[in-house]
Short mmCIF file of C-alpha atoms in Angstrom, two decimals:
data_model
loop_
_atom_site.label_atom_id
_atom_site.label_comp_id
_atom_site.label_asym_id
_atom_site.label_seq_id
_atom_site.Cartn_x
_atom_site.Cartn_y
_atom_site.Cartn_z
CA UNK A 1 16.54 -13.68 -32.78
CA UNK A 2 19.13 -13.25 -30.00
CA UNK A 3 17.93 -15.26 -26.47
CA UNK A 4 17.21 -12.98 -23.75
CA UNK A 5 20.92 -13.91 -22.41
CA UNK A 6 22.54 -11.89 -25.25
CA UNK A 7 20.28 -8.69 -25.23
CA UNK A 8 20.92 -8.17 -21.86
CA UNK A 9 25.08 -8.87 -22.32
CA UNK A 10 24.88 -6.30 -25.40
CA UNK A 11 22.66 -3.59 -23.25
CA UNK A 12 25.54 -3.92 -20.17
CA UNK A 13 28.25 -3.87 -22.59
CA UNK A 14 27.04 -0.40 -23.89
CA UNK A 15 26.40 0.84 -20.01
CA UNK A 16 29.40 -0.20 -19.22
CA UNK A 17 31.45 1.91 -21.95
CA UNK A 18 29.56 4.68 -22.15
CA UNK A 19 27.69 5.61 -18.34
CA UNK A 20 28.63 8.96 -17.78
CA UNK A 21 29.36 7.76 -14.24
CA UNK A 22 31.74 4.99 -14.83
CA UNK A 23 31.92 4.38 -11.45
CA UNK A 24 28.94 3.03 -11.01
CA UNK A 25 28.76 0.73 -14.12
CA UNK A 26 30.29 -2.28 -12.48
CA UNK A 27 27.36 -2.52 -9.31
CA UNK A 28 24.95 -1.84 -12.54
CA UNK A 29 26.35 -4.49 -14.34
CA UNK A 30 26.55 -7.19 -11.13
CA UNK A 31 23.08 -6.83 -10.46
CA UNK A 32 21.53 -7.72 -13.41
CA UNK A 33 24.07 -10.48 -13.98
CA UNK A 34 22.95 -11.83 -10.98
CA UNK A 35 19.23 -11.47 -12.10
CA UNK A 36 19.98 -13.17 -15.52
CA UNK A 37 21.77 -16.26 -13.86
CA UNK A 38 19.04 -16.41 -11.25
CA UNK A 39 16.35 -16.82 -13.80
CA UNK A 40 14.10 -13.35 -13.34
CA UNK A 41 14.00 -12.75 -17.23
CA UNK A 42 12.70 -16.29 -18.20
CA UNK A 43 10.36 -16.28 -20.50
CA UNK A 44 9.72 -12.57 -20.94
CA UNK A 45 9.56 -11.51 -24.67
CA UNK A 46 9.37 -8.02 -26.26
CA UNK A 47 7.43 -5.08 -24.20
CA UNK A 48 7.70 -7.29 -20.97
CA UNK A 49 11.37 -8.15 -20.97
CA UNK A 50 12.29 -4.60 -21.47
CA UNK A 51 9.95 -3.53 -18.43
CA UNK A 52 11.79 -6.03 -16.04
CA UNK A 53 15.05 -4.67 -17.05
CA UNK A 54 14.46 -1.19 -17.19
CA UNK A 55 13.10 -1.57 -13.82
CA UNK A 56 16.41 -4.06 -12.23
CA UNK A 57 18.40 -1.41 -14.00
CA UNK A 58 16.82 2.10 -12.21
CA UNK A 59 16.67 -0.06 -9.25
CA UNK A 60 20.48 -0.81 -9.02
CA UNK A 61 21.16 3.20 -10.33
CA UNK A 62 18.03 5.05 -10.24
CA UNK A 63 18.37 7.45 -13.19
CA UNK A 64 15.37 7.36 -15.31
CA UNK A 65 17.68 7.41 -18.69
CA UNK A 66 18.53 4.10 -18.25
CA UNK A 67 16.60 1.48 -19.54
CA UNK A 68 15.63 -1.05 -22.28
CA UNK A 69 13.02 0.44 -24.92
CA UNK A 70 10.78 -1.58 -27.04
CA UNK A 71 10.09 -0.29 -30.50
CA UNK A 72 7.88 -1.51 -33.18
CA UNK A 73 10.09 0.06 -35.77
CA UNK A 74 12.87 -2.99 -36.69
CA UNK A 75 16.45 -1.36 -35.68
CA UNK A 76 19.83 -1.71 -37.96
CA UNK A 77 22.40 -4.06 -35.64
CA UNK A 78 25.14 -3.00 -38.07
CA UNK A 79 27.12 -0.80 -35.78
CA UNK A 80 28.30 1.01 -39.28
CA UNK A 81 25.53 2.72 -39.88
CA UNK A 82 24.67 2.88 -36.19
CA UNK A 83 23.91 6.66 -35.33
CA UNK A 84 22.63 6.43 -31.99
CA UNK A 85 18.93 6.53 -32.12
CA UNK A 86 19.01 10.11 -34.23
CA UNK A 87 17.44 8.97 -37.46
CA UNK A 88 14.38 7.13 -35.57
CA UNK A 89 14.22 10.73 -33.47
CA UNK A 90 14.16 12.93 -36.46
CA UNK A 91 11.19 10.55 -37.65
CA UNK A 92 9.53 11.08 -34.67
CA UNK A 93 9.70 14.59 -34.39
CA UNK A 94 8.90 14.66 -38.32
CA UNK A 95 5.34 12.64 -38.03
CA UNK A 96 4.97 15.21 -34.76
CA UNK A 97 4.82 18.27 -36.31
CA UNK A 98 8.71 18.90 -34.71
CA UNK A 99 6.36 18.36 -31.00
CA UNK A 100 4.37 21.02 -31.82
CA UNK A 101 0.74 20.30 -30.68
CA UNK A 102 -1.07 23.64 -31.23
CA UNK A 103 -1.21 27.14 -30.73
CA UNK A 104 -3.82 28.73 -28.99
CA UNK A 105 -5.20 32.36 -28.48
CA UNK A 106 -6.57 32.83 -25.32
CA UNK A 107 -8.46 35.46 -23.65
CA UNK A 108 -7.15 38.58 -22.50
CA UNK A 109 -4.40 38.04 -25.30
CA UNK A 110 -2.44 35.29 -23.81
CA UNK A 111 -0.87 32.94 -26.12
CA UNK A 112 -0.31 29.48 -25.62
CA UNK A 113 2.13 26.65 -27.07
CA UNK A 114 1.63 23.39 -26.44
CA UNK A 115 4.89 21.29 -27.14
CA UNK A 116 4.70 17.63 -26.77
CA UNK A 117 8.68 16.93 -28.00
CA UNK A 118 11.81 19.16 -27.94
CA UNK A 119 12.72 19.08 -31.66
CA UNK A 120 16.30 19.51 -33.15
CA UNK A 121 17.33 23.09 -33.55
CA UNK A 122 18.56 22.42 -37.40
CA UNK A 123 15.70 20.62 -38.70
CA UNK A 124 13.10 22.02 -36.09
CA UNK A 125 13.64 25.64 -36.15
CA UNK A 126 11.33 26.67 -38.41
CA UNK A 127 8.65 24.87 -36.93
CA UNK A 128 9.72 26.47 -33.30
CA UNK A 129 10.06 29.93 -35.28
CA UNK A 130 6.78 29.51 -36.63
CA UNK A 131 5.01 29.17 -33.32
CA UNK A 132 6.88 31.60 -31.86
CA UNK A 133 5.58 34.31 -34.68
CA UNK A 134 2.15 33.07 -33.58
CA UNK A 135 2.81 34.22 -30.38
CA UNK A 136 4.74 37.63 -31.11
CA UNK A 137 2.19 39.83 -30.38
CA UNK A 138 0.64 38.58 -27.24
CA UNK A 139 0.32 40.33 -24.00
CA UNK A 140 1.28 36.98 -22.09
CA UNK A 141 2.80 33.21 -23.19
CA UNK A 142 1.70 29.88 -21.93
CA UNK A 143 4.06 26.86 -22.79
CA UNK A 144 2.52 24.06 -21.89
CA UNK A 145 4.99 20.89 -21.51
CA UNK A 146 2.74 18.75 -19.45
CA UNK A 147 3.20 16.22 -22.04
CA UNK A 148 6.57 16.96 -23.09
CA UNK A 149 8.92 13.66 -23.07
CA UNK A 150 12.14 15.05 -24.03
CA UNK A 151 14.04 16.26 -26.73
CA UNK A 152 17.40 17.78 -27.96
CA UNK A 153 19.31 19.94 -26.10
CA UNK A 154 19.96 22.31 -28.68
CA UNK A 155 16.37 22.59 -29.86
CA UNK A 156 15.70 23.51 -25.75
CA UNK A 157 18.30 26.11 -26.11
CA UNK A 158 16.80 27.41 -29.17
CA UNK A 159 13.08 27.70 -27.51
CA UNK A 160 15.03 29.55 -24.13
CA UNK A 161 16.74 31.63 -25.89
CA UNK A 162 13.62 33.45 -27.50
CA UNK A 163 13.25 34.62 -23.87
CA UNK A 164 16.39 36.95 -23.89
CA UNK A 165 17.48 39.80 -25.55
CA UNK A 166 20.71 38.86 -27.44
CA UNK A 167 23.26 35.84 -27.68
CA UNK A 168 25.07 36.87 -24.69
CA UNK A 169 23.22 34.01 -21.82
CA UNK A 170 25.40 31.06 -21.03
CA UNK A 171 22.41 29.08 -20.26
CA UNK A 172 24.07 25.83 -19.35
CA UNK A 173 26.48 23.07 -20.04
CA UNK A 174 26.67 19.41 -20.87
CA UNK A 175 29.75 17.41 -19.72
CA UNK A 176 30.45 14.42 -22.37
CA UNK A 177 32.09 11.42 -20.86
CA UNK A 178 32.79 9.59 -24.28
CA UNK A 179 34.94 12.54 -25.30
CA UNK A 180 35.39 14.28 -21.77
CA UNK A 181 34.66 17.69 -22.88
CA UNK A 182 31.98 20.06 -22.01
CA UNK A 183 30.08 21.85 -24.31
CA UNK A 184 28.35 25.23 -23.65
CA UNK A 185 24.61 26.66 -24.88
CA UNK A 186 24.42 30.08 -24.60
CA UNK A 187 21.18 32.08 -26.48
CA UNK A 188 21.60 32.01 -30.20
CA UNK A 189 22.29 35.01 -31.78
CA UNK A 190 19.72 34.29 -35.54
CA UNK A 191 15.87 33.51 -34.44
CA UNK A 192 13.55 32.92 -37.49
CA UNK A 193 11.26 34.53 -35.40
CA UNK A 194 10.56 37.91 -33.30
CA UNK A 195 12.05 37.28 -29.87
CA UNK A 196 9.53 37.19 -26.98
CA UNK A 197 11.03 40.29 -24.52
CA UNK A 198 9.72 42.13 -21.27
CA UNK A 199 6.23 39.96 -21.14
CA UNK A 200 5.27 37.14 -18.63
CA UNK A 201 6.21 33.37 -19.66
CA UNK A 202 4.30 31.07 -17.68
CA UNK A 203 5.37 27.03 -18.04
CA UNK A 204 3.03 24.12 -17.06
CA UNK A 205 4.81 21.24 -15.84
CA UNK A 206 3.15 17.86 -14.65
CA UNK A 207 4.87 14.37 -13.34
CA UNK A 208 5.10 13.35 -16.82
CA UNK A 209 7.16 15.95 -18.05
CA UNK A 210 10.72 14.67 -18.84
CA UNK A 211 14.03 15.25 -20.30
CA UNK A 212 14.40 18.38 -22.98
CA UNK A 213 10.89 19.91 -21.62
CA UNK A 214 12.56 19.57 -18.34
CA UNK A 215 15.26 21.65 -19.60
CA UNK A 216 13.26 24.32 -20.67
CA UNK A 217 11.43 24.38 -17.72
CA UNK A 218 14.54 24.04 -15.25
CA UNK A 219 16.74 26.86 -17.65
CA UNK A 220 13.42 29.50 -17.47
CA UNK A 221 12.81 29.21 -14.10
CA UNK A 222 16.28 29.14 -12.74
CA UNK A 223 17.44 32.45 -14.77
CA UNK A 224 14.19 34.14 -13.70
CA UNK A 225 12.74 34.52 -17.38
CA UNK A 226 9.54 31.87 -16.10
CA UNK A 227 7.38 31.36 -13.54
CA UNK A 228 6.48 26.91 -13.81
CA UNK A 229 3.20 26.27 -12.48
CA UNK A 230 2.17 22.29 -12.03
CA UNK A 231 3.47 19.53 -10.67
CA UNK A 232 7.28 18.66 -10.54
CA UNK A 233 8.47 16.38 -13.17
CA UNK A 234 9.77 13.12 -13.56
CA UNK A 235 13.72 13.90 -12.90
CA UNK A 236 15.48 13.14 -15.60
CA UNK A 237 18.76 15.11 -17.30
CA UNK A 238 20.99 13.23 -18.74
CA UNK A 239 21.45 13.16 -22.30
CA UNK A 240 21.47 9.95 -23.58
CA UNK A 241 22.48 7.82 -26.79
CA UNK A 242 20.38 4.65 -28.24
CA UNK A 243 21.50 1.45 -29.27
CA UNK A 244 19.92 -1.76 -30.76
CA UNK A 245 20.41 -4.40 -29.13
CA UNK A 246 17.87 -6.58 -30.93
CA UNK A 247 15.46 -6.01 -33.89
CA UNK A 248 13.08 -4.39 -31.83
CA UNK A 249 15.07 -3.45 -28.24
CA UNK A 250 16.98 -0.42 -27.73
CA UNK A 251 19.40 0.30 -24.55
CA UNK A 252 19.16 3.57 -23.57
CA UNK A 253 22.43 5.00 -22.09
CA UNK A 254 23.11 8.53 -20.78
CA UNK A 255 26.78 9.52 -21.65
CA UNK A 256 26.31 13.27 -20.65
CA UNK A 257 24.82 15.13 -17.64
CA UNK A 258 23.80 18.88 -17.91
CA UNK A 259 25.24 21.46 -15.50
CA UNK A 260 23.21 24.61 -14.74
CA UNK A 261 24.79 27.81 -14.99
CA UNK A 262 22.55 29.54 -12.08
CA UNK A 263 22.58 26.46 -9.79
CA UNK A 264 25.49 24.14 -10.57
CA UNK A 265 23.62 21.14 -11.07
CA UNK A 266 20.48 19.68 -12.74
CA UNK A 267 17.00 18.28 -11.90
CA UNK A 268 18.22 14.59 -12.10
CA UNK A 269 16.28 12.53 -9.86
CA UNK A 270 14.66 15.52 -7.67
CA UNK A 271 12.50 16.97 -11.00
CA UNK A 272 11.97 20.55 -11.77
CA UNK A 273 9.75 21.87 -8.61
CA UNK A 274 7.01 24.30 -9.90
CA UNK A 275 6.82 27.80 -8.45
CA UNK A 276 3.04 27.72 -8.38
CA UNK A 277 2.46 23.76 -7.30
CA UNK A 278 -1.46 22.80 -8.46
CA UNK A 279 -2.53 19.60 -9.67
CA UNK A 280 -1.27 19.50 -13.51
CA UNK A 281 -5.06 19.35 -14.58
CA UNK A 282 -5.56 22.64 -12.74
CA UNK A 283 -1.99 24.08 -14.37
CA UNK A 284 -3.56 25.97 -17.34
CA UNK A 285 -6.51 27.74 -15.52
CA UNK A 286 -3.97 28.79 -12.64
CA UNK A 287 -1.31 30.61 -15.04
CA UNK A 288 -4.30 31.93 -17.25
CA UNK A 289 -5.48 33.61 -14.44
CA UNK A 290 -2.42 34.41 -12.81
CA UNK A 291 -1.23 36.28 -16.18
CA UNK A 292 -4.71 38.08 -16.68
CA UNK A 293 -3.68 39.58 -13.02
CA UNK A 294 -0.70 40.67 -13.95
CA UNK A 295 -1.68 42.38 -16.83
CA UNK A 296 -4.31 44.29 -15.06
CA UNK A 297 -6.75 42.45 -16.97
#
């Protein structure tokens, strides 16, 4: 078992080589140093250690990507068969129905999706498809990513782009530092299900949401295919890679940051702010009723 010492050397290592901001890696990396010598992480174990860090660590850069995850799930340390967190995600998303909660059919023929995770467009497709074909025929949609924590940024392309007409929306870009490129996601041209045209989308948002659901949120509202009603989430769009650095601990380091197409930037630290702001209990009653109005109902 490596001391606490060694975690926290292998987690800076990995922040310092692969921060999409280099520039701010070495006032990262001094800080906790200085923590670590001055005795802040002695003896924390497990959950608590990486709560102390994660904390020193958004403190000296606050972007809620970085930070030290504990997982009950032992990790591979062999960096050749390291693959940055994706097998553990695909597991996830696999034992969560690909974040697919439910489907609901509400009065006045209003549909309603509640996604929990943003799953892979290859392996979740069918799974987003599917829901999507649930909705097809209703009047209205609801997606509900209250409790959405994040996701992949092609499966948050692939729910977006059921909300325009053809493959021809540059919805937004991601700049890579590790290979300095920038890759675009525009609307995908192949849906395994009908596309969702000319009706009201209404997105519930609360302080929780994060990450991919705050992509789906952000990219609706900002090309004008969704009105978000809730509260305004927790700020965080970076994409990020995962690496052990213990049995249990993963480092969490964001080596890309998305670039809206509409605005130019991203909801990093500021959140996505709701067009209809309500408590996020209140969020589903308010765009119920607020889609019943518009539809005459």
């Amino acid at each position: 078992m490596p001391t606490n010492a060694e975690i926290i050397h292998r987690a800076l290592d990995r922040i310092t080589a692969g921060y999409v901001f280099p520039d701010r890696t070495s006032s990262i990396d001094t800080s906790i140093r200085r923590r670590l010598a001055a005795g802040d992480y002695d003896g924390l174990e497990g959950p608590a250690l990486c709560e102390a860090v994660t904390a020193h660590l958004q403190e000296a850069c606050p972007d809620k990507h970085l930070r030290l995850l504990w997982t009950d799930e032992p990790q591979d340390l062999d960096p050749a068969t390291e693959d940055e967190g994706r097998s553990a995600f695909l597991d996830l998303l696999r034992a969560e129905n690909q974040g697919i909660r439910r489907f609901e059919h509400l009065d006045g023929n209003i549909g309603l999706i509640d996604i929990r995770r943003i799953a892979c467009a290859d392996e979740g497709g069918r799974a987003i498809g599917a829901a999507m074909e649930l909705a097809a025929l209703s009047s209205a949609l609801i997606l509900d990513l209250r409790a959405c924590r994040g996701g992949a940024p092609e499966g948050a392309a692939m729910w977006c782009s059921y909300f325009f007409p053809d493959d021809q929306v540059h919805l937004n870009d991601i700049y890579d530092r590790r290979t300095d490129s920038t890759r675009q996601f525009w609307t995908i041209a192949h849906l395994p299900a009908p596309r969702y045209l000319d009706r009201p989308v209404y997105v519930l948002t609360s302080s929780l949401t994060f990450s991919g659901g705050e992509d789906v949120a952000y990219t609706l509202q900002a090309h004008g295919r969704a009105v978000v009603v809730g509260e305004t989430t927790r700020g965080g769009a970076h994409p990020t890679a995962r690496y052990a650095v213990a049995e249990h601990i993963l480092v969490t380091v964001p080596t890309a940051r998305t670039i809206s197409t509409v605005t130019g930037t991203n909801w990093e630290g500021v959140g996505v702010a709701p067009d209809v702001p309500v408590p996020a209990g209140d969020a589903l009653d308010t765009a119920h009723r607020a889609a019943l109005r518009r539809l005459g109902a």
